[in-house]
mmCIF file of C-alpha atoms in Angstrom:
data_model
loop_
_atom_site.group_PDB
_atom_site.id
_atom_site.type_symbol
_atom_site.label_atom_id
_atom_site.label_comp_id
_atom_site.label_asym_id
_atom_site.label_seq_id
_atom_site.Cartn_x
_atom_site.Cartn_y
_atom_site.Cartn_z
ATOM 1 C CA MET A 6 -4.879 6.436 -65.266
ATOM 2 C CA LYS A 7 -7.462 6.864 -63.396
ATOM 3 C CA ILE A 8 -7.546 3.575 -62.530
ATOM 4 C CA VAL A 9 -4.233 2.848 -62.441
ATOM 5 C CA LEU A 10 -4.454 5.605 -59.964
ATOM 6 C CA ALA A 11 -6.492 4.819 -57.684
ATOM 7 C CA LEU A 12 -5.024 1.344 -57.177
ATOM 8 C CA VAL A 13 -2.061 2.864 -56.285
ATOM 9 C CA LEU A 14 -4.000 5.114 -53.290
ATOM 10 C CA ALA A 15 -6.265 2.304 -52.473
ATOM 11 C CA VAL A 16 -2.627 0.090 -51.377
ATOM 12 C CA LEU A 17 -1.450 3.202 -49.578
ATOM 13 C CA VAL A 18 -4.746 3.147 -47.287
ATOM 14 C CA THR A 19 -3.298 -0.025 -47.122
ATOM 15 C CA THR A 20 -0.667 0.212 -45.965
ATOM 16 C CA VAL A 21 -0.822 2.645 -43.363
ATOM 17 C CA LEU A 22 -3.786 0.662 -42.090
ATOM 18 C CA ILE A 23 -2.142 -2.751 -41.856
ATOM 19 C CA SER A 24 -0.010 -0.984 -39.855
ATOM 20 C CA GLY A 25 -1.771 0.931 -37.849
ATOM 21 C CA CYS A 26 -3.149 -2.648 -37.367
ATOM 22 C CA THR A 27 -0.125 -4.721 -36.180
ATOM 23 C CA GLN A 28 2.398 -2.225 -34.434
ATOM 24 C CA GLN A 29 -0.446 -1.834 -31.457
ATOM 25 C CA PRO A 30 -0.165 -5.354 -30.283
ATOM 26 C CA SER A 31 3.069 -5.563 -29.808
ATOM 27 C CA GLY A 32 2.212 -1.458 -28.007
ATOM 28 C CA GLN A 33 3.718 -1.414 -24.633
ATOM 29 C CA SER A 34 0.265 -2.263 -22.294
ATOM 30 C CA GLY A 35 -1.696 -4.349 -25.223
ATOM 31 C CA ALA A 36 -5.469 -4.977 -23.783
ATOM 32 C CA GLY A 37 -6.347 -8.651 -22.968
ATOM 33 C CA LYS A 38 -7.436 -9.606 -19.936
ATOM 34 C CA LEU A 39 -4.656 -8.714 -16.586
ATOM 35 C CA THR A 40 -3.267 -11.127 -15.988
ATOM 36 C CA GLN A 41 -2.676 -13.002 -11.952
ATOM 37 C CA LYS A 42 1.259 -13.024 -13.740
ATOM 38 C CA GLN A 43 1.149 -9.769 -15.003
ATOM 39 C CA ALA A 44 -0.254 -8.262 -11.356
ATOM 40 C CA GLU A 45 2.310 -9.650 -9.760
ATOM 41 C CA GLY A 46 4.970 -8.919 -11.176
ATOM 42 C CA GLN A 47 3.394 -4.413 -11.970
ATOM 43 C CA ALA A 48 2.453 -5.350 -8.162
ATOM 44 C CA PHE A 49 5.905 -5.979 -7.431
ATOM 45 C CA GLN A 50 7.284 -2.882 -9.479
ATOM 46 C CA ALA A 51 5.358 -0.873 -7.230
ATOM 47 C CA VAL A 52 6.184 -2.123 -3.648
ATOM 48 C CA GLN A 53 10.038 -2.045 -5.155
ATOM 49 C CA GLN A 54 9.776 1.629 -6.176
ATOM 50 C CA GLU A 55 8.641 2.090 -2.862
ATOM 51 C CA VAL A 56 11.443 0.573 -0.305
ATOM 52 C CA ASP A 57 14.101 2.623 -3.398
ATOM 53 C CA GLN A 58 12.190 5.590 -2.008
ATOM 54 C CA ALA A 59 12.505 5.038 1.315
ATOM 55 C CA LEU A 60 15.022 3.319 2.278
ATOM 56 C CA GLY A 61 17.301 3.747 -0.772
ATOM 57 C CA ASN A 62 20.887 5.324 1.302
ATOM 58 C CA ILE A 63 20.545 2.479 4.853
ATOM 59 C CA THR A 64 23.780 2.507 5.028
ATOM 60 C CA LEU A 65 24.408 -0.085 7.878
ATOM 61 C CA GLN A 66 26.363 2.199 10.360
ATOM 62 C CA GLU A 67 22.558 3.872 11.046
ATOM 63 C CA VAL A 68 21.476 0.948 11.147
ATOM 64 C CA GLN A 69 23.310 -0.297 13.745
ATOM 65 C CA ASN A 70 23.303 3.448 15.338
ATOM 66 C CA GLU A 71 19.246 2.760 14.941
ATOM 67 C CA LEU A 72 19.043 -0.387 16.475
ATOM 68 C CA LEU A 73 20.946 1.261 19.662
ATOM 69 C CA GLN A 74 18.787 3.548 20.604
ATOM 70 C CA GLN A 75 15.416 1.772 20.506
ATOM 71 C CA GLY A 76 16.956 -0.573 23.341
ATOM 72 C CA MET B 19 -8.130 19.149 -62.709
ATOM 73 C CA LYS B 20 -10.280 16.038 -62.062
ATOM 74 C CA ASN B 21 -7.118 14.443 -61.662
ATOM 75 C CA LEU B 22 -6.570 16.514 -59.058
ATOM 76 C CA LEU B 23 -9.765 16.084 -56.966
ATOM 77 C CA VAL B 24 -9.511 12.515 -57.525
ATOM 78 C CA LEU B 25 -5.934 13.358 -55.231
ATOM 79 C CA THR B 26 -7.654 15.657 -52.993
ATOM 80 C CA VAL B 27 -10.511 12.748 -52.077
ATOM 81 C CA ALA B 28 -7.118 10.293 -51.539
ATOM 82 C CA LEU B 29 -4.625 12.064 -49.456
ATOM 83 C CA LEU B 30 -7.416 12.640 -47.288
ATOM 84 C CA ALA B 31 -8.329 9.551 -46.878
ATOM 85 C CA ILE B 32 -5.067 8.538 -46.420
ATOM 86 C CA VAL B 33 -5.358 11.124 -43.508
ATOM 87 C CA MET B 34 -8.100 9.670 -42.176
ATOM 88 C CA ALA B 35 -6.371 6.314 -41.953
ATOM 89 C CA GLY B 36 -3.459 7.255 -40.657
ATOM 90 C CA ALA B 37 -5.645 9.203 -37.515
ATOM 91 C CA THR B 38 -7.675 6.259 -37.107
ATOM 92 C CA VAL B 39 -4.099 4.743 -36.176
ATOM 93 C CA MET B 40 -3.658 7.237 -34.557
ATOM 94 C CA ALA B 41 -6.616 7.071 -32.522
ATOM 95 C CA ASP B 42 -6.509 3.501 -31.705
ATOM 96 C CA GLU B 43 -2.584 3.582 -30.374
ATOM 97 C CA THR B 44 -4.006 6.787 -27.938
ATOM 98 C CA VAL B 45 -7.149 4.123 -26.359
ATOM 99 C CA GLY B 46 -3.837 1.728 -26.615
ATOM 100 C CA ALA B 47 -2.211 3.827 -24.325
ATOM 101 C CA GLN B 48 -4.636 4.206 -21.851
ATOM 102 C CA THR B 49 -4.795 0.866 -21.820
ATOM 103 C CA GLN B 50 -1.945 1.030 -19.301
ATOM 104 C CA VAL B 51 -1.244 -0.801 -16.161
ATOM 105 C CA ARG B 52 -1.945 0.954 -12.607
ATOM 106 C CA SER B 53 -1.396 -0.684 -9.822
ATOM 107 C CA LYS B 54 -2.315 1.298 -6.432
ATOM 108 C CA ILE B 55 -0.125 -0.133 -2.707
ATOM 109 C CA GLN B 56 -3.320 -0.240 -0.199
ATOM 110 C CA THR B 57 -2.078 -2.094 2.332
ATOM 111 C CA MET B 58 1.452 -1.499 3.573
ATOM 112 C CA GLY B 59 1.644 -4.194 6.160
ATOM 113 C CA ALA B 60 5.682 -3.747 6.966
ATOM 114 C CA LEU B 61 8.281 -1.476 5.617
ATOM 115 C CA GLY B 62 11.899 -0.633 6.596
ATOM 116 C CA TYR B 63 15.592 -1.868 7.385
ATOM 117 C CA GLY B 64 17.248 -3.286 10.047
ATOM 118 C CA ILE B 65 19.126 -6.255 11.358
ATOM 119 C CA ALA B 66 19.694 -9.777 10.734
ATOM 120 C CA THR B 67 21.284 -11.951 12.496
ATOM 121 C CA SER B 68 22.394 -15.592 11.799
ATOM 122 C CA GLN B 69 20.590 -17.605 15.246
ATOM 123 C CA SER B 70 24.668 -20.530 14.780
ATOM 124 C CA ASN B 71 27.545 -17.108 15.146
ATOM 125 C CA PRO B 72 26.305 -13.541 16.259
ATOM 126 C CA MET B 73 29.160 -11.646 14.342
ATOM 127 C CA ASP B 74 27.157 -13.073 10.682
ATOM 128 C CA PHE B 75 24.456 -10.442 10.815
ATOM 129 C CA GLN B 76 23.182 -8.447 7.603
ATOM 130 C CA LEU B 77 21.933 -5.561 7.014
ATOM 131 C CA ILE B 78 18.614 -5.717 5.553
ATOM 132 C CA LYS B 79 15.606 -3.194 3.864
ATOM 133 C CA ILE B 80 11.956 -5.257 3.487
ATOM 134 C CA GLY B 81 8.604 -3.987 2.275
ATOM 135 C CA VAL B 82 5.538 -6.003 1.649
ATOM 136 C CA ALA B 83 2.045 -4.821 1.194
ATOM 137 C CA GLY B 84 -1.372 -5.246 -0.494
ATOM 138 C CA VAL B 85 -1.847 -3.987 -4.033
ATOM 139 C CA ARG B 86 -4.163 -3.668 -6.533
ATOM 140 C CA VAL B 87 -3.193 -4.074 -10.111
ATOM 141 C CA GLU B 88 -6.046 -2.265 -13.211
ATOM 142 C CA LYS B 89 -5.932 -2.492 -16.094
ATOM 143 C CA THR B 90 -9.548 -1.526 -18.302
ATOM 144 C CA GLU B 91 -9.940 -5.568 -18.867
ATOM 145 C CA GLY B 92 -10.262 -6.627 -14.672
ATOM 146 C CA GLU B 93 -8.148 -5.432 -11.854
ATOM 147 C CA ILE B 94 -6.661 -7.839 -9.223
ATOM 148 C CA ASN B 95 -5.263 -7.062 -6.049
ATOM 149 C CA VAL B 96 -2.302 -9.264 -4.903
ATOM 150 C CA LYS B 97 0.623 -9.042 -2.260
ATOM 151 C CA VAL B 98 3.502 -8.899 -2.157
ATOM 152 C CA GLY B 99 6.813 -7.571 -1.686
ATOM 153 C CA VAL B 100 10.937 -7.268 -1.518
ATOM 154 C CA LEU B 101 13.631 -8.033 0.203
ATOM 155 C CA TYR B 102 17.086 -6.848 0.231
ATOM 156 C CA PHE B 103 19.459 -8.839 2.375
ATOM 157 C CA GLY B 104 22.727 -6.496 1.546
ATOM 158 C CA GLU B 105 23.317 -5.722 -2.166
ATOM 159 C CA THR B 106 21.033 -9.442 -3.237
ATOM 160 C CA LYS B 107 17.028 -8.513 -4.110
ATOM 161 C CA TYR B 108 15.066 -11.293 -3.262
ATOM 162 C CA LYS B 109 11.518 -11.391 -3.711
ATOM 163 C CA LEU B 110 8.891 -12.378 -0.983
ATOM 164 C CA MET B 111 5.655 -14.593 -3.114
ATOM 165 C CA ASN B 112 2.898 -16.208 -0.856
ATOM 166 C CA VAL B 113 3.288 -13.038 1.024
ATOM 167 C CA SER B 114 0.321 -12.880 4.332
ATOM 168 C CA ILE B 115 -0.406 -9.428 5.883
ATOM 169 C CA GLY B 116 -1.820 -9.666 9.189
ATOM 170 C CA ASN B 117 -2.911 -6.866 12.410
ATOM 171 C CA GLY B 118 1.115 -6.609 13.391
ATOM 172 C CA THR B 119 2.951 -9.871 11.647
ATOM 173 C CA ALA B 120 3.429 -10.482 8.734
ATOM 174 C CA ALA B 121 5.369 -14.019 6.445
ATOM 175 C CA ALA B 122 6.962 -14.338 2.553
ATOM 176 C CA ASP B 123 8.276 -16.930 1.225
ATOM 177 C CA ILE B 124 10.932 -16.421 -0.042
ATOM 178 C CA TYR B 125 12.385 -15.999 -3.825
ATOM 179 C CA ASP B 126 15.351 -15.567 -5.965
ATOM 180 C CA ILE B 127 14.472 -12.159 -8.087
ATOM 181 C CA ASN B 128 13.301 -14.356 -11.006
ATOM 182 C CA ASP B 129 10.378 -16.484 -8.891
ATOM 183 C CA THR B 130 11.606 -19.332 -9.632
ATOM 184 C CA VAL B 131 13.301 -20.774 -6.566
ATOM 185 C CA GLN B 132 12.312 -20.733 -3.672
ATOM 186 C CA LYS B 133 15.314 -19.688 -1.052
ATOM 187 C CA GLY B 134 13.584 -18.985 2.551
ATOM 188 C CA THR B 135 10.709 -18.140 4.476
ATOM 189 C CA ILE B 136 10.408 -14.704 6.773
ATOM 190 C CA SER B 137 7.594 -14.241 9.457
ATOM 191 C CA LEU B 138 7.569 -11.221 12.031
ATOM 192 C CA ASN B 139 5.646 -9.781 14.350
ATOM 193 C CA ALA B 140 4.963 -6.214 15.184
ATOM 194 C CA TYR B 141 5.832 -4.283 18.170
ATOM 195 C CA VAL B 142 6.031 -0.704 20.169
ATOM 196 C CA LYS B 143 10.078 0.226 20.728
ATOM 197 C CA GLY B 144 10.541 3.484 22.145
ATOM 198 C CA ASP B 145 7.889 5.824 19.885
ATOM 199 C CA ARG B 146 7.764 3.277 16.337
ATOM 200 C CA GLU B 147 7.494 0.352 15.456
ATOM 201 C CA VAL B 148 9.345 -2.812 15.241
ATOM 202 C CA TRP B 149 9.281 -5.957 14.086
ATOM 203 C CA ALA B 150 10.911 -8.846 15.562
ATOM 204 C CA GLY B 151 11.220 -12.736 13.755
ATOM 205 C CA THR B 152 13.049 -15.649 11.768
ATOM 206 C CA LEU B 153 14.451 -15.643 8.598
ATOM 207 C CA THR B 154 15.764 -18.785 6.581
ATOM 208 C CA LEU B 155 18.408 -18.316 3.389
ATOM 209 C CA ASP B 156 19.923 -20.426 2.014
ATOM 210 C CA GLY B 157 18.960 -23.096 4.731
ATOM 211 C CA ALA B 158 20.559 -20.799 7.312
ATOM 212 C CA THR B 159 18.426 -19.620 9.882
ATOM 213 C CA TYR B 160 18.520 -15.146 10.952
ATOM 214 C CA ASN B 161 16.858 -13.418 14.068
ATOM 215 C CA ALA B 162 16.117 -10.470 11.717
ATOM 216 C CA TYR B 163 14.632 -7.211 13.855
ATOM 217 C CA VAL B 164 14.212 -4.480 11.940
ATOM 218 C CA ILE B 165 12.655 -0.510 12.134
ATOM 219 C CA GLN B 166 9.228 1.222 10.982
ATOM 220 C CA VAL B 167 9.846 3.295 8.755
ATOM 221 C CA PRO B 168 7.124 5.197 7.864
ATOM 222 C CA ARG B 169 5.203 5.824 3.921
ATOM 223 C CA VAL B 170 5.232 9.223 2.739
ATOM 224 C CA LEU B 171 1.484 9.884 1.448
ATOM 225 C CA LYS B 172 -0.434 12.552 -0.215
ATOM 226 C CA ALA B 173 -3.138 14.142 0.579
ATOM 227 C CA GLU B 174 -5.010 12.362 -2.431
ATOM 228 C CA ASP B 175 -4.235 8.990 -1.485
ATOM 229 C CA LYS B 176 -6.139 9.761 2.274
ATOM 230 C CA ALA B 177 -8.930 11.200 0.307
ATOM 231 C CA ASP B 178 -9.497 8.085 -1.413
ATOM 232 C CA ASP B 179 -9.219 6.129 1.520
ATOM 233 C CA VAL B 180 -11.601 8.664 3.173
ATOM 234 C CA LYS B 181 -13.811 7.914 0.197
ATOM 235 C CA GLU B 182 -13.969 4.183 0.185
ATOM 236 C CA TYR B 183 -14.486 4.149 4.126
ATOM 237 C CA CYS B 184 -17.650 6.674 2.672
ATOM 238 C CA LYS B 185 -18.599 4.616 0.215
ATOM 239 C CA ASN B 186 -18.550 1.577 2.706
ATOM 240 C CA ASN B 187 -19.999 3.560 5.644
ATOM 241 C CA PRO B 188 -21.876 5.731 4.695
ATOM 242 C CA VAL B 189 -23.969 6.273 8.113
ATOM 243 C CA LYS B 190 -20.958 5.911 10.778
ATOM 244 C CA CYS B 191 -19.104 8.456 7.947
ATOM 245 C CA LYS B 192 -21.994 11.442 8.706
ATOM 246 C CA ALA B 193 -22.057 10.241 12.828
ATOM 247 C CA THR B 194 -18.458 10.712 12.492
ATOM 248 C CA ILE B 195 -18.670 14.188 10.440
ATOM 249 C CA LYS B 196 -21.088 15.756 12.627
ATOM 250 C CA ALA B 197 -19.528 14.664 15.129
ATOM 251 C CA VAL B 198 -16.484 17.820 14.491
ATOM 252 C CA GLY B 199 -18.275 19.985 12.207
ATOM 253 C CA SER B 200 -21.154 20.158 9.450
ATOM 254 C CA ILE B 201 -21.298 17.641 7.139
ATOM 255 C CA ILE B 202 -19.851 18.063 3.782
ATOM 256 C CA CYS B 203 -22.651 15.933 2.103
ATOM 257 C CA ASP B 204 -24.628 13.758 3.473
ATOM 258 C CA PRO B 205 -23.272 10.400 2.055
ATOM 259 C CA GLU B 206 -26.302 8.467 3.117
ATOM 260 C CA LYS B 207 -28.740 10.060 0.816
ATOM 261 C CA GLU B 208 -26.551 10.885 -1.860
ATOM 262 C CA GLY B 209 -24.369 7.906 -1.217
ATOM 263 C CA THR B 210 -21.132 7.846 -3.569
ATOM 264 C CA SER B 211 -21.600 10.861 -5.038
ATOM 265 C CA CYS B 212 -21.433 12.508 -1.945
ATOM 266 C CA SER B 213 -17.545 10.023 -1.217
ATOM 267 C CA GLU B 214 -16.223 11.445 -4.331
ATOM 268 C CA LYS B 215 -17.577 15.016 -4.000
ATOM 269 C CA ILE B 216 -15.841 14.105 0.578
ATOM 270 C CA LYS B 217 -12.663 13.037 -1.722
ATOM 271 C CA THR B 218 -12.591 15.878 -3.641
ATOM 272 C CA PHE B 219 -12.928 18.282 -0.410
ATOM 273 C CA CYS B 220 -10.672 15.767 1.233
ATOM 274 C CA SER B 221 -7.705 16.314 -1.314
ATOM 275 C CA GLN B 222 -8.556 20.147 -0.509
ATOM 276 C CA ASN B 223 -8.034 20.756 1.965
ATOM 277 C CA PRO B 224 -6.267 17.875 4.163
ATOM 278 C CA ASP B 225 -5.649 19.684 7.082
ATOM 279 C CA ASP B 226 -9.994 20.236 7.563
ATOM 280 C CA ASN B 227 -10.632 18.263 11.050
ATOM 281 C CA ARG B 228 -13.463 16.652 9.113
ATOM 282 C CA CYS B 229 -10.881 14.456 7.155
ATOM 283 C CA LYS B 230 -9.120 13.597 10.062
ATOM 284 C CA VAL B 231 -11.280 12.354 12.181
ATOM 285 C CA LEU B 232 -12.353 9.909 8.625
ATOM 286 C CA ARG B 233 -9.238 9.314 8.356
ATOM 287 C CA VAL B 234 -8.936 7.652 11.823
ATOM 288 C CA ALA B 235 -12.041 6.232 11.582
ATOM 289 C CA TYR B 236 -10.979 4.918 7.831
ATOM 290 C CA CYS B 237 -7.934 3.400 9.579
ATOM 291 C CA LYS B 238 -9.546 1.694 12.674
ATOM 292 C CA LEU B 239 -11.327 -0.566 11.030
ATOM 293 C CA HIS B 240 -7.758 -0.704 8.092
ATOM 294 C CA MET B 241 -5.271 -2.070 11.291
ATOM 295 C CA ASP B 242 -2.715 -4.005 9.389
ATOM 296 C CA ASP B 243 -2.000 -0.938 7.368
ATOM 297 C CA SER B 244 1.054 0.287 8.876
ATOM 298 C CA ASN B 245 0.897 4.038 8.128
ATOM 299 C CA CYS B 246 -2.741 3.647 9.918
ATOM 300 C CA ARG B 247 -1.049 2.007 13.159
ATOM 301 C CA ALA B 248 1.706 4.756 13.093
ATOM 302 C CA GLU B 249 -1.439 7.227 13.320
ATOM 303 C CA VAL B 250 -3.298 5.778 15.407
ATOM 304 C CA LEU B 251 0.078 5.513 17.426
ATOM 305 C CA GLU B 252 1.041 9.329 17.532
ATOM 306 C CA ARG B 253 -2.874 9.435 18.233
ATOM 307 C CA CYS B 254 -3.067 6.803 21.683
ATOM 308 C CA LYS B 255 0.228 8.529 22.361
ATOM 309 C CA GLN B 256 -1.442 12.388 23.172
ATOM 310 C CA ASN B 257 -5.032 11.427 24.325
ATOM 311 C CA SER B 258 -4.784 6.621 24.850
ATOM 312 C CA THR B 259 -8.349 7.359 26.272
ATOM 313 C CA ALA B 260 -9.215 7.035 22.944
ATOM 314 C CA ALA B 261 -11.418 3.942 22.152
ATOM 315 C CA GLU B 262 -8.951 3.036 19.287
ATOM 316 C CA CYS B 263 -5.686 2.830 20.552
ATOM 317 C CA ASP B 264 -7.247 -0.524 22.733
ATOM 318 C CA LYS B 265 -7.571 -2.273 18.869
ATOM 319 C CA LEU B 266 -3.696 -1.140 18.547
ATOM 320 C CA VAL B 267 -2.880 -1.929 21.533
ATOM 321 C CA ASN B 268 -5.176 -6.030 20.993
ATOM 322 C CA MET B 269 -3.029 -6.168 18.288
ATOM 323 C CA TYR B 270 0.046 -6.492 19.294
ATOM 324 C CA GLU B 271 -0.551 -8.092 22.413
ATOM 325 C CA LYS B 272 0.381 -12.474 20.174
ATOM 326 C CA TYR B 273 4.356 -10.782 20.676
ATOM 327 C CA ALA B 274 3.309 -9.147 24.516
ATOM 328 C CA GLU B 275 1.718 -12.796 25.018
ATOM 329 C CA LYS B 276 5.253 -14.228 24.804
ATOM 330 C CA ASN B 277 6.937 -11.705 25.374
ATOM 331 C CA THR B 278 7.509 -9.848 29.023
ATOM 332 C CA GLU B 279 10.645 -8.605 29.228
ATOM 333 C CA ALA B 280 8.934 -5.938 26.538
ATOM 334 C CA VAL B 281 6.649 -5.558 27.210
ATOM 335 C CA LYS B 282 8.446 -4.089 30.383
ATOM 336 C CA LYS B 283 10.457 -1.227 28.100
ATOM 337 C CA ALA B 284 6.561 -0.466 26.552
ATOM 338 C CA PRO B 285 5.914 2.892 27.181
ATOM 339 C CA GLU B 286 3.733 4.601 29.706
ATOM 340 C CA TRP B 287 0.566 4.999 28.100
ATOM 341 C CA MET B 288 0.818 1.046 26.081
ATOM 342 C CA LYS B 289 0.897 -0.218 29.597
ATOM 343 C CA THR B 290 -2.103 1.293 30.278
ATOM 344 C CA VAL B 291 -4.187 0.361 26.982
ATOM 345 C CA ARG B 292 -2.765 -3.007 28.197
ATOM 346 C CA ASN B 293 -4.051 -3.528 31.299
ATOM 347 C CA ARG B 294 -7.570 -1.990 29.855
ATOM 348 C CA VAL B 295 -7.626 -4.332 26.743
ATOM 349 C CA LEU B 296 -6.248 -7.478 29.938
ATOM 350 C CA GLU B 297 -9.170 -5.891 31.792
ATOM 351 C CA LYS B 298 -11.664 -6.149 28.431
ATOM 352 C CA ILE B 299 -11.084 -9.510 27.865
ATOM 353 C CA ARG B 300 -11.317 -11.110 30.985
ATOM 354 C CA SER B 301 -15.214 -9.383 31.464
ATOM 355 C CA GLY B 302 -15.461 -11.250 27.859
ATOM 356 C CA LYS B 303 -15.942 -8.193 26.588
ATOM 357 C CA ASN B 304 -14.569 -8.123 22.260
ATOM 358 C CA VAL B 305 -11.749 -5.427 22.357
ATOM 359 C CA GLU B 306 -12.161 -5.539 18.553
ATOM 360 C CA ASN B 307 -16.092 -4.267 18.318
ATOM 361 C CA ASP B 308 -16.090 -0.731 19.359
ATOM 362 C CA GLU B 309 -17.443 0.445 15.257
ATOM 363 C CA ASN B 310 -20.181 0.840 16.882
ATOM 364 C CA GLU B 311 -18.300 4.169 18.577
ATOM 365 C CA ASN B 312 -17.241 7.659 17.171
ATOM 366 C CA VAL B 313 -13.404 8.689 17.004
ATOM 367 C CA THR B 314 -12.912 10.477 19.747
ATOM 368 C CA PRO B 315 -12.176 14.451 17.930
ATOM 369 C CA GLY B 316 -10.116 15.021 19.727
ATOM 370 C CA SER B 317 -6.204 16.430 17.562
ATOM 371 C CA GLY B 318 -7.867 14.266 14.365
ATOM 372 C CA GLY B 319 -5.030 13.055 13.421
ATOM 373 C CA GLN B 320 -1.918 12.623 11.621
#
């Protein structure tokens, strides 16, 4: 009886551990070295966010007015 | 009773195993990639008009920047950009950001096909910096005009820049602080710990005159950053004799020497500084080499 119980529990513990190990690599960040491609993707997102924040709602009319004002 | 004990121990083992997995996942979250814009080359909106047909024009928005991307396992500095041509978004790759210049190759958003190129030079019109240059896209060539927009920087970002300046230039950092007030700490003796203290101090006291002059000192060495240029430009409007004004105006020379009409329309303070810069050049002095001069206290920057 005790052996069966111990086996069942050992299987449970192993399952939890394996589940953790297999889930981690699929996480958003993951481990590993930063690649040039990954860095470019992140950098592009940062710049795009900056552009959208600073210039998001500019209309053609506003641009024309501003350019005329600047001469 | 023994069975109950075994069961309790086993349950504890399961909980501990679960906790280990959760802790691992938390560490995983900490290795997330972080990015910080180090140099904002150009950020603005404007218009592109076809060289062959002036009635063919389009609203454009552009941002090009040098970005530091960090992960626990490493750090990479890249220069990238984004261009909106009307409603269509493009990626800018092979970006080069100089003192008042920006150029890049234009790619489709999946960055698989090159669609064209863009090349811009900065100049001052009225009270703002503007960019002018050419853009080729899908075989057509356009004249592009972009009005520079200031990037909103947090006190923390500016403090981070000041920290970098003091870490790399402890002697000048100390002299700059002493020129306007008591020293926050001694960057020469304390090194990195002092630059950290200065960062903390300037994050909490962005309007302190010492933090403002340190920011200008940083900007004098980073004129490729559009925000730095904008801050120096504001100072030069108030006091055009400041040493950093020569450096700023010299940067626009590349555009000015090819566009004499633009020079005639430049603000008065700029014409005065330009004459001084040209005189320096004629007498063989290096306009860029003014780093031994301390920042003029004055208004203390923006």
